[in-house]
mmCIF file of C-alpha atoms and ligand atoms in Angstrom:
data_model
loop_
_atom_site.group_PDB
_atom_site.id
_atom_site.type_symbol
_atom_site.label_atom_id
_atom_site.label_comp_id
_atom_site.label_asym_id
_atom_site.label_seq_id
_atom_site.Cartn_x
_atom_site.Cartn_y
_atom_site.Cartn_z
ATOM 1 C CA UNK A 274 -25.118 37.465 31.437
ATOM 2 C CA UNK A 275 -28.824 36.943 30.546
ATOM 3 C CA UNK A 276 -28.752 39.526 27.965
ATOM 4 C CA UNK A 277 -25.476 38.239 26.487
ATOM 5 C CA UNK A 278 -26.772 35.184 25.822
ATOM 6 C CA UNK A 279 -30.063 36.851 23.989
ATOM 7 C CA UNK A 280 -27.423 39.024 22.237
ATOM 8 C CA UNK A 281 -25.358 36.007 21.186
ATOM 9 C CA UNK A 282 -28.769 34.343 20.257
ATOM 10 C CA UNK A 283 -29.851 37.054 17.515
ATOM 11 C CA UNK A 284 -26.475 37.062 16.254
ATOM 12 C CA UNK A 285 -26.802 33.149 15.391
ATOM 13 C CA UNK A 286 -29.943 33.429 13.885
ATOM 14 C CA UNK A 287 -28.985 36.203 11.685
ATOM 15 C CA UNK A 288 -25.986 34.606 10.593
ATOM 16 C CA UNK A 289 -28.069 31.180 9.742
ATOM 17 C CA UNK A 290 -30.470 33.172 8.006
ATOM 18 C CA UNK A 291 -27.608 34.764 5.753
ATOM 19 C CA UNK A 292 -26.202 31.172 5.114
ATOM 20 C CA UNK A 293 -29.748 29.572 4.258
ATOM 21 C CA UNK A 294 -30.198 32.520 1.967
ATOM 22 C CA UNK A 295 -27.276 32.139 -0.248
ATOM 23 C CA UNK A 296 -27.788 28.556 -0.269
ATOM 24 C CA UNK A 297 -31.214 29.304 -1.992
ATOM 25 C CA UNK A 298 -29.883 31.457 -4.091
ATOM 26 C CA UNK A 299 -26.743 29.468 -5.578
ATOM 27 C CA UNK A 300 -29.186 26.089 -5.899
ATOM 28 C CA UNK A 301 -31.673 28.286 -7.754
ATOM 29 C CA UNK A 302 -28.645 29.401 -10.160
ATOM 30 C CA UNK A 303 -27.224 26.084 -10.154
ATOM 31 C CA UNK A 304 -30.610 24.457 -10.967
ATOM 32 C CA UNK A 305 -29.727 25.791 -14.716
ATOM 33 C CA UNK A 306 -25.945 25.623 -14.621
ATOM 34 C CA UNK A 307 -25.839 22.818 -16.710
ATOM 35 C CA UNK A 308 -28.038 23.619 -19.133
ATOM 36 C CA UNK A 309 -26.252 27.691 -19.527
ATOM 37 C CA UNK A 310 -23.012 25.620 -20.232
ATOM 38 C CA UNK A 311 -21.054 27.308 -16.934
ATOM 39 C CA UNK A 312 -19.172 24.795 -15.616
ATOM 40 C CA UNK A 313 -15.769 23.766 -16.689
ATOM 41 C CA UNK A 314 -12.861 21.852 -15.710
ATOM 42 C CA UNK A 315 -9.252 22.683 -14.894
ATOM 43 C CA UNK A 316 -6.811 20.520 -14.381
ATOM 44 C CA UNK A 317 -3.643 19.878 -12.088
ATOM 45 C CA UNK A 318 -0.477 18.383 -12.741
ATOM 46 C CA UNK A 319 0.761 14.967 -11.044
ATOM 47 C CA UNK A 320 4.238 14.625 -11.483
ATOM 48 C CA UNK A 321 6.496 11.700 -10.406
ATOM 49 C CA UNK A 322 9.235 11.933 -8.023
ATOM 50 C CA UNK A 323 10.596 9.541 -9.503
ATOM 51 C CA UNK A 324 10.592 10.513 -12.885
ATOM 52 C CA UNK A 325 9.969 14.488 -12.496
ATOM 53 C CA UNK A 326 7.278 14.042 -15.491
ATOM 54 C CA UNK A 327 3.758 15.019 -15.393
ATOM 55 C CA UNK A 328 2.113 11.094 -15.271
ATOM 56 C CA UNK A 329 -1.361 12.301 -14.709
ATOM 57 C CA UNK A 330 -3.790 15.333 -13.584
ATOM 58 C CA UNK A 331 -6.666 16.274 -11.736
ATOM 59 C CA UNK A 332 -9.843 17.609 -12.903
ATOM 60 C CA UNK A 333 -11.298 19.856 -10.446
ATOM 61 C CA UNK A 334 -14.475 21.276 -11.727
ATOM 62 C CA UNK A 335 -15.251 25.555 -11.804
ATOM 63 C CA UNK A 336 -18.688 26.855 -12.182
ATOM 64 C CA UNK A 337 -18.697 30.884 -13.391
ATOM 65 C CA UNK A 338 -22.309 31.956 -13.049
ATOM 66 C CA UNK A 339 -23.551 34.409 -15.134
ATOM 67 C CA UNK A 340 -25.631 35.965 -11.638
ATOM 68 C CA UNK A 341 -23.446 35.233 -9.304
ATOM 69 C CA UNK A 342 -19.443 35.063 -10.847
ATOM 70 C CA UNK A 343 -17.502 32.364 -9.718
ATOM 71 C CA UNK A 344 -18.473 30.323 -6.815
ATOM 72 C CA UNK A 345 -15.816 27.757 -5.579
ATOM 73 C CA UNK A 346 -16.408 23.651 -5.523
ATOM 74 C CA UNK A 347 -16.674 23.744 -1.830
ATOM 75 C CA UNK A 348 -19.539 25.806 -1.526
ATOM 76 C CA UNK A 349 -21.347 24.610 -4.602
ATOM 77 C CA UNK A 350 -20.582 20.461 -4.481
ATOM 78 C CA UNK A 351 -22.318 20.086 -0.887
ATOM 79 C CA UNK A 352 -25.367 21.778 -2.209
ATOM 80 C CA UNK A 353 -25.692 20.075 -5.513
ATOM 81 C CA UNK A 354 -24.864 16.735 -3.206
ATOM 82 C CA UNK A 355 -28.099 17.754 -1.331
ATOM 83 C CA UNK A 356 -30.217 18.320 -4.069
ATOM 84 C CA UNK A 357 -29.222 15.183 -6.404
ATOM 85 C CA UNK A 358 -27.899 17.203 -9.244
ATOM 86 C CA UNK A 359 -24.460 16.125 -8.443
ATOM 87 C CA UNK A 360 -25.700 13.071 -10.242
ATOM 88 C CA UNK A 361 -25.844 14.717 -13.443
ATOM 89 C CA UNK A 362 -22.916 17.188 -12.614
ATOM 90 C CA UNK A 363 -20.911 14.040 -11.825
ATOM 91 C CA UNK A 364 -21.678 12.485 -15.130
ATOM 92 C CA UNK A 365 -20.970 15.730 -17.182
ATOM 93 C CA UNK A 366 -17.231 15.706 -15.100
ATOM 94 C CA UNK A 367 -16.676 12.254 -16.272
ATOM 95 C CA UNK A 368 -18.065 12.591 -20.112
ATOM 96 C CA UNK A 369 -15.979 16.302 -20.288
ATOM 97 C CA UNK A 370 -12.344 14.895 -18.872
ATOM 98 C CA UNK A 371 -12.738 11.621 -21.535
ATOM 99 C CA UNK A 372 -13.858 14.265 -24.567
ATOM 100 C CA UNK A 373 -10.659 16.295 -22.965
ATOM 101 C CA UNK A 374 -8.593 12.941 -23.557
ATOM 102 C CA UNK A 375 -9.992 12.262 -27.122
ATOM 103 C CA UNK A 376 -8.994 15.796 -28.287
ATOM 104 C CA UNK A 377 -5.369 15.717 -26.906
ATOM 105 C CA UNK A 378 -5.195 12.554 -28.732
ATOM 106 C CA UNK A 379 -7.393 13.569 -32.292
ATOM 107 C CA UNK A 380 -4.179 16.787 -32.412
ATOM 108 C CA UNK A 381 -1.768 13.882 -32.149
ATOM 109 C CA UNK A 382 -0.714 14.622 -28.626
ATOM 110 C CA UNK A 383 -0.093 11.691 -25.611
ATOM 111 C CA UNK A 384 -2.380 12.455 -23.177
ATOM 112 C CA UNK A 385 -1.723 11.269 -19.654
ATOM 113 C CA UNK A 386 -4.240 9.850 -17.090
ATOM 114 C CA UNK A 387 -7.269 12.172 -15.822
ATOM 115 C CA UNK A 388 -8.662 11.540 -11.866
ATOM 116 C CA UNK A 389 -12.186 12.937 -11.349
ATOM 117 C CA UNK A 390 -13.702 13.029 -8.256
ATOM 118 C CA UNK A 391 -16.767 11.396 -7.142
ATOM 119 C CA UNK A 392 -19.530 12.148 -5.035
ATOM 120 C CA UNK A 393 -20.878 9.701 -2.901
ATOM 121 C CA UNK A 394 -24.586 9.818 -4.653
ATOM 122 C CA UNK A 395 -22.687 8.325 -7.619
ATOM 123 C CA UNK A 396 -21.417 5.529 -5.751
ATOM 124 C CA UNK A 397 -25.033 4.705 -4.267
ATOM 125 C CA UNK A 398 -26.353 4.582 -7.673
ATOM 126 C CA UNK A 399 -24.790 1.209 -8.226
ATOM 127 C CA UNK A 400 -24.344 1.459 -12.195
ATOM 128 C CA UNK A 401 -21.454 3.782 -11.905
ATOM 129 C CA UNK A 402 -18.704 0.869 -13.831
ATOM 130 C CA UNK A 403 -21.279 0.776 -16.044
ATOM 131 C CA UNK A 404 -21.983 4.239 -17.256
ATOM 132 C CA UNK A 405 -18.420 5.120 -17.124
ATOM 133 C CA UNK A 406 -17.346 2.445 -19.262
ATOM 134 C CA UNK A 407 -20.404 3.634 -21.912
ATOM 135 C CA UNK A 408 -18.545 7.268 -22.152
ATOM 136 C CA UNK A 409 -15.170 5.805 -22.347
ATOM 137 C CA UNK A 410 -16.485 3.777 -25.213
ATOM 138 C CA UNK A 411 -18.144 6.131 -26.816
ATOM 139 C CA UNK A 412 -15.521 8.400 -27.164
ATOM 140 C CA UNK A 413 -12.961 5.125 -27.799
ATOM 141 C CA UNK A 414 -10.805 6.266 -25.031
ATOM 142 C CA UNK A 415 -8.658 3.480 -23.397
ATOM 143 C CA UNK A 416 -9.835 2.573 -19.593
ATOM 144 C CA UNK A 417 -6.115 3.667 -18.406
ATOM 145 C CA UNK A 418 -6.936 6.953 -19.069
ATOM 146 C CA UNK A 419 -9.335 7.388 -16.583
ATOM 147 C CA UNK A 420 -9.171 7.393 -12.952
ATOM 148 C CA UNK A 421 -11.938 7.964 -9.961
ATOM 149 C CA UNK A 422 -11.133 9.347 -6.986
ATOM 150 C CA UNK A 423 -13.158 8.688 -3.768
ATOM 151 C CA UNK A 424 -13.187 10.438 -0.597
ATOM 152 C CA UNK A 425 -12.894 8.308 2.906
ATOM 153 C CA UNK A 426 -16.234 9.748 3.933
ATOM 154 C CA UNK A 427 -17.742 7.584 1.205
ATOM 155 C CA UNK A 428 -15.796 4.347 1.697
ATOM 156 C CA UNK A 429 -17.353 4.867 5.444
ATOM 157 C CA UNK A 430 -21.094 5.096 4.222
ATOM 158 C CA UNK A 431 -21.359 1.683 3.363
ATOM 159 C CA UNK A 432 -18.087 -0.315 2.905
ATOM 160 C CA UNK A 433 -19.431 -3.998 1.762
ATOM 161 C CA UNK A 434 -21.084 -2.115 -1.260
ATOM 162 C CA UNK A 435 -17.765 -0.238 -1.626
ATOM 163 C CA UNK A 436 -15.631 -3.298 -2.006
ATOM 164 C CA UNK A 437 -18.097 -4.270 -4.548
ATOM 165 C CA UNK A 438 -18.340 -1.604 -6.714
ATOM 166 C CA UNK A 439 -14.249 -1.007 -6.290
ATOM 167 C CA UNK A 440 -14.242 -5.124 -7.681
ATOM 168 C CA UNK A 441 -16.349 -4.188 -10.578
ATOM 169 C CA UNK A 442 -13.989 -1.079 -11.142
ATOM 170 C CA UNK A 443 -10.875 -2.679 -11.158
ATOM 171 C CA UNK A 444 -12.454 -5.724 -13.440
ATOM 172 C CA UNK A 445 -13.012 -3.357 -16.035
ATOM 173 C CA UNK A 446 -9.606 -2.131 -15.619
ATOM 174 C CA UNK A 447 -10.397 1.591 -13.881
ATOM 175 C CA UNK A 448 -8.190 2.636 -11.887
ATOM 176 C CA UNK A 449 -9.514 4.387 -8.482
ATOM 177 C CA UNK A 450 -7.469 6.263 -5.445
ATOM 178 C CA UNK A 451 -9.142 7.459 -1.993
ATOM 179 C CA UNK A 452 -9.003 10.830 -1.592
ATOM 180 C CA UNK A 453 -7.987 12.753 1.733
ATOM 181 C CA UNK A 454 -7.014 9.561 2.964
ATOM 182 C CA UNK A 455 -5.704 10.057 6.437
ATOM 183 C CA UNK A 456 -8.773 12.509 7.603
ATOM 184 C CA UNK A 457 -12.105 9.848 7.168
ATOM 185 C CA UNK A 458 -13.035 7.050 9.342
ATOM 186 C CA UNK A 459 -12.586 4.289 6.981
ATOM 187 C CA UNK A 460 -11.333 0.817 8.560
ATOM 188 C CA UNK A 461 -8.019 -0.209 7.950
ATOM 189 C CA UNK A 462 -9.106 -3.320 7.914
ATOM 190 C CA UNK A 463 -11.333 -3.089 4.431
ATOM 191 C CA UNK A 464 -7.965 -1.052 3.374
ATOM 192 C CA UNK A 465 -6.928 -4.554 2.087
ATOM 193 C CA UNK A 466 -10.014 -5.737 0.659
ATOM 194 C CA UNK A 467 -10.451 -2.429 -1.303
ATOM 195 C CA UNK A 468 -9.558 -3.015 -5.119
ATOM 196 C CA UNK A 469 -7.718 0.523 -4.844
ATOM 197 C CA UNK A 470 -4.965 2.017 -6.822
ATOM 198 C CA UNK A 471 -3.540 5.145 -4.914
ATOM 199 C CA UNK A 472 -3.804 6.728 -1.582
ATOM 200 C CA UNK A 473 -4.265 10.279 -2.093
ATOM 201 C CA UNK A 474 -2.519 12.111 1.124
ATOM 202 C CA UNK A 475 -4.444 14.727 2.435
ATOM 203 C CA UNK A 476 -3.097 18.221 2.186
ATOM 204 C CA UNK A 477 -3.668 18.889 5.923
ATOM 205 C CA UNK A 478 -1.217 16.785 6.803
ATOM 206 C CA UNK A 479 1.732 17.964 3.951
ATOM 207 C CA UNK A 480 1.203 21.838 4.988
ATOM 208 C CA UNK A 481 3.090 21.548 8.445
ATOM 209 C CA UNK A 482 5.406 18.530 7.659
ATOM 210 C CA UNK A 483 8.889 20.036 7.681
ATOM 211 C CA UNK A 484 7.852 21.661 10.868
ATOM 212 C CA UNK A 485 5.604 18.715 12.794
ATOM 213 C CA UNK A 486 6.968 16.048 13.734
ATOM 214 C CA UNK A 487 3.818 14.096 14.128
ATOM 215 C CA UNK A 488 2.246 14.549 10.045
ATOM 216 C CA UNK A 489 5.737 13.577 8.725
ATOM 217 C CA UNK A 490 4.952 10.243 11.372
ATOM 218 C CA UNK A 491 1.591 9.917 9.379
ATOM 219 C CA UNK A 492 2.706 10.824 5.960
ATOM 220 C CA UNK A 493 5.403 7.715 7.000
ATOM 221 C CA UNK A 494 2.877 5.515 8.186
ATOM 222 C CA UNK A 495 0.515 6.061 4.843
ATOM 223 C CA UNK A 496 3.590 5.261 2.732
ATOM 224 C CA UNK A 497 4.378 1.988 4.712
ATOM 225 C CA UNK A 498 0.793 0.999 4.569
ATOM 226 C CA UNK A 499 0.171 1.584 1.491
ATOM 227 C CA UNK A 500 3.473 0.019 0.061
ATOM 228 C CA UNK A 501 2.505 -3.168 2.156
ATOM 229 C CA UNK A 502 -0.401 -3.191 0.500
ATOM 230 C CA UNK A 503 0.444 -2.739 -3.308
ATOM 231 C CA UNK A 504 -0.361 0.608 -3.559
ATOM 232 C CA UNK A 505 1.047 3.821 -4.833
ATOM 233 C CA UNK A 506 0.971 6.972 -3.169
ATOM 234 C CA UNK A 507 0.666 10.651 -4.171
ATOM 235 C CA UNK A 508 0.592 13.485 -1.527
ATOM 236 C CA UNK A 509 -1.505 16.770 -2.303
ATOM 237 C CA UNK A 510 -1.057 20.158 -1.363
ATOM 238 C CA UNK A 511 2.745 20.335 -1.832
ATOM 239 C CA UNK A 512 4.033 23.858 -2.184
ATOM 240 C CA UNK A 513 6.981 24.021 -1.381
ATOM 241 C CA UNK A 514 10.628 22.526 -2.573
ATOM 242 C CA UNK A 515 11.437 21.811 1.190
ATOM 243 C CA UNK A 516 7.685 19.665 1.308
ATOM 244 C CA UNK A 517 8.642 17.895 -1.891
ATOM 245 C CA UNK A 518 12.513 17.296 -0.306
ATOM 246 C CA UNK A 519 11.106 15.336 2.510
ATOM 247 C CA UNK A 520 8.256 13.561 0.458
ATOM 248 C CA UNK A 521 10.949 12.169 -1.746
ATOM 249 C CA UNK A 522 13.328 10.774 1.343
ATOM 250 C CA UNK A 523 10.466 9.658 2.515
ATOM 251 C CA UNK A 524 9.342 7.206 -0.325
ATOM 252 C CA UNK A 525 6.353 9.343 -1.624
ATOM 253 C CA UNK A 526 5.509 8.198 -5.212
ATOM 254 C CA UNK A 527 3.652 11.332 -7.023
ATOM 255 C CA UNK A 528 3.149 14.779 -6.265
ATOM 256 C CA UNK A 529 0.556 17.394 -6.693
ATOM 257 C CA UNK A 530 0.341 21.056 -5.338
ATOM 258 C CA UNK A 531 0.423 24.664 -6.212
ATOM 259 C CA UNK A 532 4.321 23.885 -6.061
ATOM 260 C CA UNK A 533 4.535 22.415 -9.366
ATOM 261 C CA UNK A 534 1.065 24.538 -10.367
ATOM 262 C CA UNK A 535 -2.349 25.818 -9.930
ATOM 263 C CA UNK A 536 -5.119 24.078 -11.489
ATOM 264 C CA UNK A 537 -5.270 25.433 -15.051
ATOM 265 C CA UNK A 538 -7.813 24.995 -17.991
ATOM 266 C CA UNK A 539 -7.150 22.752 -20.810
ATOM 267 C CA UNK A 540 -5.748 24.532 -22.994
ATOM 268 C CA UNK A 541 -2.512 26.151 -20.765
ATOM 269 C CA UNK A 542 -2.419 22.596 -19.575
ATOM 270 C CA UNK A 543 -1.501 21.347 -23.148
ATOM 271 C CA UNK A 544 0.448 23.886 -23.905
ATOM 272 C CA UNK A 545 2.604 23.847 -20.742
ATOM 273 C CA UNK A 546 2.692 19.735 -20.056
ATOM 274 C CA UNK A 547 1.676 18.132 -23.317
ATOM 275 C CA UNK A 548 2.806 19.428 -26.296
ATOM 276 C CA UNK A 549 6.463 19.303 -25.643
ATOM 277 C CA UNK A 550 5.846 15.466 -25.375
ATOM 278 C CA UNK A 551 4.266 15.318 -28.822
ATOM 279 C CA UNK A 552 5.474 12.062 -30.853
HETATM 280 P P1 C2E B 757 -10.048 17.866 -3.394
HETATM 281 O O1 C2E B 757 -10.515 16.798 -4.322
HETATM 282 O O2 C2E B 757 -9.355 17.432 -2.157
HETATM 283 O O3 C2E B 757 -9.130 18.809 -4.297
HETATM 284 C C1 C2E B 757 -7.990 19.486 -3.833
HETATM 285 C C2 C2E B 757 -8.245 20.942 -3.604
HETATM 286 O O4 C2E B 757 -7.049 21.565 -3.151
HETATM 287 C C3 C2E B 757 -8.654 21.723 -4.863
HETATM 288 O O5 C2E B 757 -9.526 22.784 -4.460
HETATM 289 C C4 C2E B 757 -7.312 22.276 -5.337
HETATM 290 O O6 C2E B 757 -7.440 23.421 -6.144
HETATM 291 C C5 C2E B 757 -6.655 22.602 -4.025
HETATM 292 N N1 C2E B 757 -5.204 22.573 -4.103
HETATM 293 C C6 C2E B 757 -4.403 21.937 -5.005
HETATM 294 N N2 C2E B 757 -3.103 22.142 -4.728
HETATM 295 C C7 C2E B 757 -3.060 22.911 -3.630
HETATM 296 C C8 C2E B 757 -1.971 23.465 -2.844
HETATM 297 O O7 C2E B 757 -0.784 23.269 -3.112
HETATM 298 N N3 C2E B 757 -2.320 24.219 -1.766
HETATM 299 C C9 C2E B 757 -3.628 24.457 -1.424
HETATM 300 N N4 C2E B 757 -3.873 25.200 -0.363
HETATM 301 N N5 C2E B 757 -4.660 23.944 -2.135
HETATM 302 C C10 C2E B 757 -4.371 23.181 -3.227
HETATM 303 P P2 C2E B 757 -10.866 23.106 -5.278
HETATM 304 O O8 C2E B 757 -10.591 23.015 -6.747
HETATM 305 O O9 C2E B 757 -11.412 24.373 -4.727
HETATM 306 O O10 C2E B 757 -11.815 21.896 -4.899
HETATM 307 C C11 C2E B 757 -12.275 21.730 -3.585
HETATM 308 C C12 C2E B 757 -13.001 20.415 -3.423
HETATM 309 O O11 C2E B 757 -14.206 20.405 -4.205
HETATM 310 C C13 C2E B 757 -12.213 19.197 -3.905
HETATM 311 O O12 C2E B 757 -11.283 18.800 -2.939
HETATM 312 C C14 C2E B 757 -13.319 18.200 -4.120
HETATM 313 O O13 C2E B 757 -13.700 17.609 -2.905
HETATM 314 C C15 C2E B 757 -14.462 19.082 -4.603
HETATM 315 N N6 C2E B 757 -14.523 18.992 -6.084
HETATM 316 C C16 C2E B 757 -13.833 19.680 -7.032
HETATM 317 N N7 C2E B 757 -14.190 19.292 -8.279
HETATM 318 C C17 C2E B 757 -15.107 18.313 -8.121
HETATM 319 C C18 C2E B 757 -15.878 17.492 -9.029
HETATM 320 O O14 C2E B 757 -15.740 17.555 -10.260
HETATM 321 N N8 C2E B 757 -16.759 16.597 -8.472
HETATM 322 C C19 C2E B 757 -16.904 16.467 -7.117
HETATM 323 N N9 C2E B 757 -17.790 15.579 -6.650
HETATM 324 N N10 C2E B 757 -16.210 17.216 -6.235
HETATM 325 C C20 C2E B 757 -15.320 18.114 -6.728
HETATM 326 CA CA1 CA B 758 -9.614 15.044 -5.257
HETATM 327 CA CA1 CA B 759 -7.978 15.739 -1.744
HETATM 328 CA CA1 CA B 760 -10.289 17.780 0.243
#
């Protein structure tokens, strides 16, 4: 059993060492990511189930390294996070999804509503309702445009600054929506102090709802909650007609999922949700 457990031992380390090693290696690439122009965005229909049109989308961001080929958000995001560069990543996000806006609306197109997501670094910073309103205006984009998404996990960190900043937000007329709601620690009860928009409903709970009994009593809880409280809803992850069957009995407002589509870059997304709306 003794030499099991030595066995067992190496095999941890080795495995650590593998991790820690592409970890050096993608922050060393990403330290110049910025600069080489490698990230982009692509973005995901939200479509009403009410309406069945496209109201808004999702950027999610996509970084193609020249050394290293794609690597996906969930690797990359925790390490940028670590290092502080998701400060200026986050920034870049916001400025590139209101330039996205400004174009749709410079070829004479509607545009509809982009969420970005946020880190929790640029939450901390404090002037976040400040610099985002200085892009919007620069690029003379309407605040209704925009929308910030923020996970649970950040709400958590520090809630009385939360509340704050989410006042400031929704002074200036931004619109915000937690993210992966259902999976964080976040207090119900600063749920109603929170200036917030949308509940975002986490895909964990959509993927086994026709079959589990207990997420379709969560994704029915959210809903009540958050219709108590003012509050839309929009459930992620939905990719299938059954999932989007139930959502609708069930009161969901929006939907999002490889269902209606993949996140796609600009360009297929204006040609396949924006153009035929052109006035
Ligand atoms: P998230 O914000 O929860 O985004 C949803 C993720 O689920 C995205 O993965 C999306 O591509 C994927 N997804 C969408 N529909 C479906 C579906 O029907 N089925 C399944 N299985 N997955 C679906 P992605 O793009 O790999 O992003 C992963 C995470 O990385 C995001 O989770 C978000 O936390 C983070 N992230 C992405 N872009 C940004 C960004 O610009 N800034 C920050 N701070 N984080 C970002
Ligand atoms: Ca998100
Ligand atoms: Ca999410
Ligand atoms: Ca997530």
């Amino acid at each position: 059993a003794k030499h099991a457990g030595r066995n067992r031992f190496a095999f941890f380390t080795e495995k650590m060492q593998a991790t820690s090693t592409r970890a050096l290696t993608l922050s060393n690439a990403l330290h110049d990511a910025l600069e080489q122009n490698e990230f982009s965005l692509h973005y995901q229909p939200q479509v009403s189930l009410i309406s069945g049109k496209v109201i808004g989308a999702e950027a999610l961001i996509r970084w193609h390294s020249k050394k290293l080929g794609h690597v996906s958000p969930g690797e990359f995001i925790p390490l940028a996070e670590e290092s502080g560069q998701i400060l200026a990543i986050g920034e870049w996000v916001v400025r590139t999804a209101v330039r996205q806006i400004q174009q749709w609306i410079e070829a004479g197109i509607t545009p509809v509503r982009i969420a970005v997501n946020l880190s929790s670094a640029q939450f901390q910073v404090g002037d976040l309702p400040k610099t985002t309103i200085k892009i919007l205006n620069e690029y003379r984009i309407p605040v209704e445009y925009l929308e910030l998404e923020l996970t649970e996990r950040i709400v958590a960190k520090d809630p009385e600054h939360t509340v704050i900043i989410l006042e400031s937000l929704q002074e200036l007329g931004i619109r915000t929506s937690i993210d992966d709601f259902g999976t964080g620690y976040s207090s119900l009860s600063y749920l109603q102090r929170f200036s917030v928009y949308k509940l975002k409903i986490d895909q964990s709970f959509v993927r086994n709802m026709t079959t589990n009994t207990n997420d379709q009593v969560i994704i029915g809880t959210i809903i009540l909650l958050a219709q108590q409280l003012g509050m839309t809803t929009i459930a992620e992850g939905v990719e299938t007609k059954a999932q989007l069957d139930m959502l609708n009995n069930i009161g969901c407002d929006d939907i999002q999922g490889y269902y209606i589509s993949r996140p796609i870059p600009a360009e297929a997304f204006k040609k396949a949700y924006l153009e035929n709306k052109q006035r």
